Coordinates of C-alpha atoms and ligand atoms in Angstrom, one line a residue:
X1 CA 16.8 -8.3 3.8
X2 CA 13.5 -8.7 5.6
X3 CA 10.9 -6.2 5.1
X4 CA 9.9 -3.9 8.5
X5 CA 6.9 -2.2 8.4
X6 CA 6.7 1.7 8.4
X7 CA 4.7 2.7 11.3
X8 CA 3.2 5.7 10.3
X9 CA 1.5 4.1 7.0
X10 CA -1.0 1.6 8.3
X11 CA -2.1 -0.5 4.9
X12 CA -4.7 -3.8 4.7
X13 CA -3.9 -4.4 1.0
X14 CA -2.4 -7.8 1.2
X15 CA -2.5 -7.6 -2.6
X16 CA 0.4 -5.6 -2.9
X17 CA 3.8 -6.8 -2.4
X18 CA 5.1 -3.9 -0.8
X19 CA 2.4 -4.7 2.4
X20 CA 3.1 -6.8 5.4
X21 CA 0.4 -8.6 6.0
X22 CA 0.9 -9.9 9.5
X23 CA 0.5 -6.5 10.5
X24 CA -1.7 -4.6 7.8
X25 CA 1.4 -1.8 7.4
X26 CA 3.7 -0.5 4.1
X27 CA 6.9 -1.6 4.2
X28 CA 8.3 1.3 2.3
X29 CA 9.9 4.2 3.7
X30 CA 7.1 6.7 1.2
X31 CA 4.3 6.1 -0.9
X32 CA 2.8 7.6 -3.9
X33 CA -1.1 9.2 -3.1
X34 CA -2.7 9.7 -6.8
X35 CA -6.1 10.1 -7.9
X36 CA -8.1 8.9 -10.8
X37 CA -10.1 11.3 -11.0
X38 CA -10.3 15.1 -12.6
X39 CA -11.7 16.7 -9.5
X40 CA -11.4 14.1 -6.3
X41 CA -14.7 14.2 -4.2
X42 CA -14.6 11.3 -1.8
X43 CA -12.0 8.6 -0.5
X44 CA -12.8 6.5 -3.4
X45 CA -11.6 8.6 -6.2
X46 CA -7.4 8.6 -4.2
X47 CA -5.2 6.1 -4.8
X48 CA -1.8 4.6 -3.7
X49 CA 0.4 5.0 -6.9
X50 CA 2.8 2.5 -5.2
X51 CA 0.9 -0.2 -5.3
X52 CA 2.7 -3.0 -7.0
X53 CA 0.6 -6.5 -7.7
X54 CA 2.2 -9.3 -5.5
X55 CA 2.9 -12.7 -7.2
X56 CA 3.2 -14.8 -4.0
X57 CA 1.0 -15.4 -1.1
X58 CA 1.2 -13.7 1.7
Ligands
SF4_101 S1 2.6 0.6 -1.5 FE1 0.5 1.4 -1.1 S2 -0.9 -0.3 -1.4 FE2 1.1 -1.1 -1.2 S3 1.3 -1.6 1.0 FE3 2.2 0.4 0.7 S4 0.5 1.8 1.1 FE4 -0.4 -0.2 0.8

């Protein structure tokens, strides 16, 4: 089944397999925000928890 992007959850992390790169958006229907951190203070402390490490090109 192809992958459609999700329109409201604009992504450029061509990285993950769950991205489509043509078009910078997240294929899946939800995501997972986390953080790494104790007490997040900036943008750089969230993090998608859905990322998943893609093993082809895209
Ligand atoms: S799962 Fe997260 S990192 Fe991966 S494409 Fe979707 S929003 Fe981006």
């Amino acid at each position: 089944m192809e992958n459609r992007k999700n329109p409201s959850i604009c992504c450029s992390v061509e990285q993950c397999m769950h991205n489509l790169c043509t078009e910078h958006f997240c294929t899946l229907d939800q995501v997972h925000i986390d953080t790494h951190e104790s007490d997040p203070s900036q943008k750089e402390c969230v993090d998608c928890a859905s990322f998943i490490k893609r093993q082809n090109f895209c």
